DNA sequence: AAGACGAAAGTGGTTGA
DNA sequence: TCAACAACTTTCGTCTT
């Protein structure tokens, strides 16, 4: 996996660039305070959305009457939460039985209503996939925003018929994993694999396939993103964390981070920061939380010290 | 004794002929 | 299809604190 880094994609750090596809144009949805990329549909939400009623309300009824929003529309629901159904009881709205000619008309409507509701198999697939996605992402603690992106990726994969002949599980897991990458939430492939009911190999294949076929640009996993998480696992102090972030930043400037396991870089940066700030952790401790070996920490450590010209105060 | 160091051999995946 | 390859891991002996 680390090797794929060598392909050398450009980084998309500018905030006005879509994390999903690198496009720069967004549609603004003011009502929901979101910007939606015109090319790939990635939803970037902004703060301060007020979906409440716009007049004051003093009683519960008033509040209900004045609220202007219903349940939010979500991509992570199979029918985007907008389905209508005509139920099978032949009663009208007030509960009276229908006359026979109306009944026949309703019957025909029902038939077409159901038939035209998305193409059967895909809809069924989505239903299964979305509940699986919900399960997996809550297990992994994925935030809502990333779940929506994952759902979008899955829909695209499904539309491209990538799911045929593959397990739904694998494609769902891949979508979630990629959504995490897009939103810069550090989740490793292994962590997702562990929760999903699939093996690494299937997962890897699915991930590669989706990257290839679906039009999403995936920002590379970077050591920066791992620092906060690893630091809290290690219980490091704020100044140490800041120091480590600075080291990673400099390392990236020197371009010595490309092609290396971000875990190793982050780990080594934390190790060095620990020594400099006298908030030290052993290589073993760091290696454990960053999921690389001590040897890798050592190698990165040496490289960082050498190319950044870090010297340690003798104590 | 724990921690750090580094050599050597092995692994899984990519690349290029 | 296959060999070369970079990055990383495992293992292990040695040095340092």
Coordinates of C-alpha atoms (C1' of nucleotides) in Angstrom, one line a residue:
Chain A
X1 CA 0.0 0.0 0.0
X2 CA 2.8 2.4 0.9
X3 CA 4.2 1.8 -2.5
X4 CA 1.3 3.3 -4.3
X5 CA 2.5 6.5 -2.9
X6 CA 5.2 6.5 -5.5
X7 CA 2.8 7.3 -8.2
X8 CA 3.0 10.8 -6.9
X9 CA -0.4 12.5 -7.0
X10 CA -0.5 16.2 -6.4
X11 CA -1.6 17.3 -3.0
X12 CA -4.9 19.1 -2.8
X13 CA -4.3 21.3 0.2
X14 CA -5.9 24.5 -1.1
X15 CA -9.2 24.9 0.7
X16 CA -11.0 26.1 -2.4
X17 CA -10.1 22.9 -4.2
X18 CA -12.5 19.9 -4.0
X19 CA -10.9 17.1 -1.9
X20 CA -12.8 14.6 -4.0
X21 CA -11.8 15.6 -7.5
X22 CA -9.6 18.7 -7.5
X23 CA -12.2 20.8 -9.2
X24 CA -12.6 24.4 -8.0
X25 CA -16.2 25.1 -8.6
X26 CA -18.8 24.6 -6.0
X27 CA -22.6 25.0 -5.9
X28 CA -23.7 26.7 -2.8
X29 CA -26.7 25.4 -1.0
X30 CA -27.3 28.2 1.3
X31 CA -30.3 26.7 3.0
X32 CA -28.2 23.9 4.3
X33 CA -24.9 25.8 4.5
X34 CA -23.2 23.4 2.2
X35 CA -21.0 23.7 -0.8
X36 CA -21.4 20.9 -3.3
X37 CA -18.6 20.3 -5.8
X38 CA -20.0 20.7 -9.3
X39 CA -17.9 17.9 -10.7
X40 CA -18.0 15.1 -8.2
X41 CA -20.8 16.0 -5.8
X42 CA -18.7 16.0 -2.7
X43 CA -20.5 17.8 0.0
X44 CA -18.5 20.2 2.1
X45 CA -20.5 21.5 4.9
X46 CA -19.9 24.8 6.6
X47 CA -20.6 25.8 10.1
X48 CA -23.6 27.6 11.5
X49 CA -26.5 26.0 9.9
X50 CA -29.8 27.1 11.5
X51 CA -32.6 24.8 10.4
X52 CA -34.9 25.9 13.1
X53 CA -38.0 28.0 12.7
X54 CA -37.6 31.6 11.9
X55 CA -40.2 33.0 14.3
X56 CA -40.4 32.7 17.9
X57 CA -42.6 29.9 19.2
X58 CA -44.0 29.5 22.6
X59 CA -45.7 26.2 22.6
X60 CA -44.8 22.8 21.1
X61 CA -47.6 23.1 18.5
X62 CA -46.5 26.6 17.4
X63 CA -42.9 25.3 17.1
X64 CA -44.1 22.4 14.9
X65 CA -46.2 24.6 12.8
X66 CA -43.4 27.1 12.2
X67 CA -40.5 24.8 11.6
X68 CA -39.9 24.7 7.9
X69 CA -37.8 21.5 7.6
X70 CA -38.7 17.9 7.7
X71 CA -36.3 15.0 8.0
X72 CA -33.1 15.8 6.2
X73 CA -32.5 14.1 2.9
X74 CA -29.6 11.8 3.1
X75 CA -27.6 9.9 0.5
X76 CA -27.0 7.2 3.0
X77 CA -30.7 6.1 2.9
X78 CA -31.5 3.8 0.0
X79 CA -34.2 6.1 -1.4
X80 CA -32.7 9.3 -0.1
X81 CA -35.6 9.3 2.4
X82 CA -38.0 10.5 -0.2
X83 CA -40.1 7.4 -1.0
X84 CA -43.9 7.4 -1.1
X85 CA -45.8 4.3 -0.8
X86 CA -49.4 3.5 -1.6
X87 CA -50.4 0.9 1.0
X88 CA -52.3 -2.3 0.3
X89 CA -55.4 -1.5 2.3
X90 CA -58.2 -0.4 0.1
X91 CA -59.2 2.4 2.2
X92 CA -59.1 6.1 1.5
X93 CA -57.5 8.7 3.7
X94 CA -60.4 8.8 6.1
X95 CA -60.5 5.1 6.4
X96 CA -63.6 4.4 4.2
X97 CA -63.5 1.5 1.8
X98 CA -62.9 2.4 -1.8
X99 CA -65.5 2.0 -4.5
X100 CA -64.7 -0.8 -7.0
X101 CA -63.7 1.4 -9.9
X102 CA -61.4 3.6 -7.8
X103 CA -60.0 0.4 -6.4
X104 CA -59.0 -0.8 -9.8
X105 CA -57.4 2.6 -10.6
X106 CA -55.5 2.5 -7.3
X107 CA -54.4 -1.0 -8.1
X108 CA -52.9 0.1 -11.4
X109 CA -51.2 3.0 -9.7
X110 CA -49.7 0.8 -7.1
X111 CA -48.3 -1.5 -9.7
X112 CA -46.6 1.2 -11.6
X113 CA -45.5 3.0 -8.6
X114 CA -43.6 0.0 -7.4
X115 CA -42.3 -0.9 -10.8
X116 CA -40.9 2.5 -11.5
X117 CA -39.3 2.9 -8.1
X118 CA -35.6 2.5 -9.1
X119 CA -34.7 -0.6 -10.9
X120 CA -35.4 -3.5 -8.6
X121 CA -32.1 -5.3 -8.1
X122 CA -30.1 -2.1 -7.7
X123 CA -32.5 -0.8 -5.2
X124 CA -32.4 -4.0 -3.2
X125 CA -28.6 -3.9 -3.3
X126 CA -28.6 -0.3 -2.1
X127 CA -30.9 -1.3 0.8
X128 CA -28.6 -4.0 2.0
X129 CA -25.5 -1.9 1.3
X130 CA -26.7 1.1 3.2
X131 CA -27.7 -0.8 6.3
X132 CA -24.3 -2.5 6.2
X133 CA -22.6 0.8 5.7
X134 CA -24.5 2.2 8.7
X135 CA -23.4 -0.7 10.8
X136 CA -19.7 -0.6 9.8
X137 CA -19.4 3.2 10.1
X138 CA -20.9 3.4 13.5
X139 CA -18.6 0.6 14.6
X140 CA -15.7 2.6 13.3
X141 CA -17.0 5.9 14.7
X142 CA -17.1 7.6 11.3
X143 CA -18.7 11.1 11.4
X144 CA -21.9 11.8 9.5
X145 CA -20.2 13.9 6.8
X146 CA -17.8 11.1 5.9
X147 CA -20.7 8.6 5.8
X148 CA -22.4 10.7 3.3
X149 CA -19.3 10.7 1.1
X150 CA -19.0 7.0 1.5
X151 CA -22.6 6.6 0.4
X152 CA -22.0 8.7 -2.6
X153 CA -18.9 6.7 -3.6
X154 CA -20.9 3.5 -3.2
X155 CA -23.7 4.8 -5.4
X156 CA -21.2 5.7 -8.1
X157 CA -19.6 2.3 -7.8
X158 CA -23.0 0.6 -8.1
X159 CA -24.0 2.7 -11.1
X160 CA -20.8 1.6 -12.8
X161 CA -21.7 -1.9 -12.0
X162 CA -18.6 -2.5 -10.0
X163 CA -20.5 -4.4 -7.4
X164 CA -21.6 -7.2 -9.7
X165 CA -19.8 -10.4 -8.9
X166 CA -18.1 -8.8 -5.9
X167 CA -19.3 -8.8 -2.3
X168 CA -21.4 -5.9 -1.3
X169 CA -19.4 -5.9 2.0
X170 CA -16.1 -5.3 0.2
X171 CA -17.3 -2.4 -1.8
X172 CA -19.0 -0.8 1.2
X173 CA -15.9 -1.2 3.2
X174 CA -13.8 0.3 0.4
X175 CA -16.2 3.3 0.1
X176 CA -15.9 4.0 3.8
X177 CA -12.2 3.7 3.8
X178 CA -11.9 6.1 0.8
X179 CA -14.3 8.5 2.4
X180 CA -12.1 8.6 5.4
X181 CA -9.1 9.3 3.3
X182 CA -11.0 12.2 1.6
X183 CA -12.0 13.7 4.9
X184 CA -8.6 13.1 6.3
X185 CA -9.8 10.9 9.1
X186 CA -7.0 8.5 9.9
X187 CA -8.4 5.0 9.6
X188 CA -6.1 2.2 8.4
X189 CA -7.1 -0.4 5.9
X190 CA -6.6 -3.0 8.5
X191 CA -9.0 -1.3 11.0
X192 CA -11.8 -1.3 8.4
X193 CA -11.0 -4.9 7.4
X194 CA -11.2 -6.0 11.0
X195 CA -14.7 -4.7 11.4
X196 CA -16.0 -5.8 8.0
X197 CA -16.5 -9.5 7.3
X198 CA -14.0 -9.7 4.5
X199 CA -10.4 -10.5 4.1
X200 CA -7.6 -8.0 3.3
X201 CA -7.1 -9.1 -0.2
X202 CA -10.7 -8.6 -1.3
X203 CA -10.7 -5.3 0.5
X204 CA -7.5 -4.2 -1.3
X205 CA -8.9 -5.2 -4.6
X206 CA -12.1 -3.3 -4.0
X207 CA -10.3 -0.2 -2.9
X208 CA -8.1 -0.2 -6.0
X209 CA -11.0 -0.8 -8.3
X210 CA -13.1 2.0 -6.8
X211 CA -10.2 4.5 -7.0
X212 CA -9.6 3.5 -10.6
X213 CA -13.2 3.4 -11.8
X214 CA -15.0 6.0 -9.8
X215 CA -14.0 9.5 -10.4
X216 CA -12.6 10.4 -7.0
X217 CA -9.2 11.8 -6.2
X218 CA -8.0 10.5 -2.9
X219 CA -5.6 12.7 -1.0
X220 CA -2.6 10.7 0.2
X221 CA -2.6 9.7 3.8
X222 CA -0.2 12.0 5.5
X223 CA 1.7 11.8 8.7
X224 CA 0.1 15.1 9.8
X225 CA -3.2 13.5 10.1
X226 CA -1.9 10.8 12.4
X227 CA -0.1 13.0 14.8
X228 CA -3.1 14.0 17.0
X229 CA -4.4 10.5 17.2
X230 CA -1.1 9.0 18.1
X231 CA -0.3 11.7 20.6
X232 CA -3.4 11.1 22.5
X233 CA -2.7 7.4 22.6
X234 CA 0.7 8.2 24.0
X235 CA -0.6 10.9 26.4
X236 CA 1.9 13.4 25.1
X237 CA 1.8 17.1 26.1
X238 CA 0.7 19.9 23.9
X239 CA 4.1 21.3 23.2
X240 CA 5.4 17.9 22.2
X241 CA 2.6 17.5 19.8
X242 CA 3.2 20.9 18.2
X243 CA 6.9 20.1 18.0
X244 CA 6.1 16.8 16.2
X245 CA 3.8 18.6 13.8
X246 CA 6.5 21.1 13.0
X247 CA 9.0 18.3 12.3
X248 CA 6.6 16.6 10.0
X249 CA 6.0 19.9 8.2
X250 CA 9.7 20.5 7.7
X251 CA 10.2 16.9 6.6
X252 CA 7.5 17.4 3.9
X253 CA 9.2 20.5 2.7
X254 CA 12.4 18.5 2.3
X255 CA 10.4 15.9 0.4
X256 CA 11.7 13.1 2.4
X257 CA 8.3 11.8 3.3
X258 CA 7.2 10.6 -0.1
X259 CA 6.8 6.9 -0.5
X260 CA 7.2 6.2 3.2
X261 CA 4.7 4.8 5.6
X262 CA 3.1 7.8 7.3
X263 CA 2.9 5.9 10.5
X264 CA 6.6 5.6 10.6
X265 CA 7.1 9.3 9.9
X266 CA 4.6 10.4 12.5
X267 CA 6.1 8.0 15.0
X268 CA 9.6 9.1 14.4
X269 CA 8.6 12.8 14.6
X270 CA 6.9 12.1 17.9
X271 CA 9.9 10.3 19.2
X272 CA 12.2 13.2 18.3
X273 CA 9.8 15.7 19.7
X274 CA 9.6 13.7 22.9
X275 CA 13.4 13.9 23.4
X276 CA 13.5 17.6 22.5
X277 CA 10.7 18.5 24.8
X278 CA 11.7 16.1 27.6
X279 CA 8.4 14.3 27.2
X280 CA 10.0 11.1 26.1
X281 CA 8.5 7.8 25.0
X282 CA 10.4 4.6 24.1
X283 CA 10.6 3.5 20.6
X284 CA 8.7 0.4 21.6
X285 CA 5.7 2.4 22.9
X286 CA 5.6 4.6 19.8
X287 CA 6.0 1.7 17.5
X288 CA 3.1 0.0 19.1
X289 CA 0.6 2.8 18.6
X290 CA 1.8 3.8 15.2
X291 CA 1.6 0.2 14.0
X292 CA 5.1 0.0 12.6
X293 CA 8.2 -1.7 14.1
X294 CA 10.8 -0.1 16.2
X295 CA 13.2 -0.6 13.3
X296 CA 11.1 1.6 11.0
X297 CA 10.9 4.2 13.7
X298 CA 14.6 4.1 14.0
X299 CA 15.2 4.4 10.3
X300 CA 12.8 7.4 9.9
X301 CA 14.3 8.9 13.0
X302 CA 17.8 8.8 11.5
X303 CA 16.7 10.2 8.3
X304 CA 14.8 13.0 10.0
X305 CA 17.6 13.9 12.2
X306 CA 20.1 13.9 9.4
X307 CA 18.1 15.9 6.8
X308 CA 16.6 18.4 9.2
X309 CA 19.8 18.9 11.0
X310 CA 18.3 18.3 14.4
X311 CA 20.7 18.3 17.3
X312 CA 19.9 17.2 20.8
X313 CA 21.0 19.2 23.8
X314 CA 23.3 17.0 25.9
X315 CA 21.8 16.4 29.3
Chain B
dA1 C1' 17.6 -5.1 32.8
dA2 C1' 15.5 -2.1 29.7
dG3 C1' 16.2 0.5 25.8
dA4 C1' 18.5 1.6 21.6
dC5 C1' 21.1 0.2 17.5
dG6 C1' 22.0 -2.1 13.2
dA7 C1' 22.8 -6.3 10.2
dA8 C1' 20.6 -9.9 7.7
dA9 C1' 17.0 -12.4 5.7
dG10 C1' 12.1 -12.5 4.5
dT11 C1' 7.4 -10.5 2.9
dG12 C1' 3.9 -8.5 -0.2
dG13 C1' 3.1 -5.5 -3.7
dT14 C1' 4.5 -2.6 -7.8
dT15 C1' 7.0 -1.8 -12.1
dG16 C1' 9.0 -2.5 -16.4
dA17 C1' 10.8 -5.7 -19.8
Chain C
dT1 C1' 4.9 -13.8 -16.8
dC2 C1' 9.0 -12.8 -14.4
dA3 C1' 12.8 -10.5 -12.3
dA4 C1' 14.2 -6.4 -10.0
dC5 C1' 13.0 -3.3 -6.6
dA6 C1' 11.6 -0.1 -2.5
dA7 C1' 9.7 -0.1 1.8
dC8 C1' 8.8 -2.6 5.7
dT9 C1' 9.0 -6.6 9.0
dT10 C1' 11.1 -10.2 11.9
dT11 C1' 14.8 -11.8 14.3
dC12 C1' 18.8 -11.5 16.8
dG13 C1' 23.3 -10.2 18.7
dT14 C1' 25.6 -6.1 20.6
dC15 C1' 26.2 -1.8 22.8
dT16 C1' 24.4 2.0 26.2
dT17 C1' 22.1 3.9 30.0

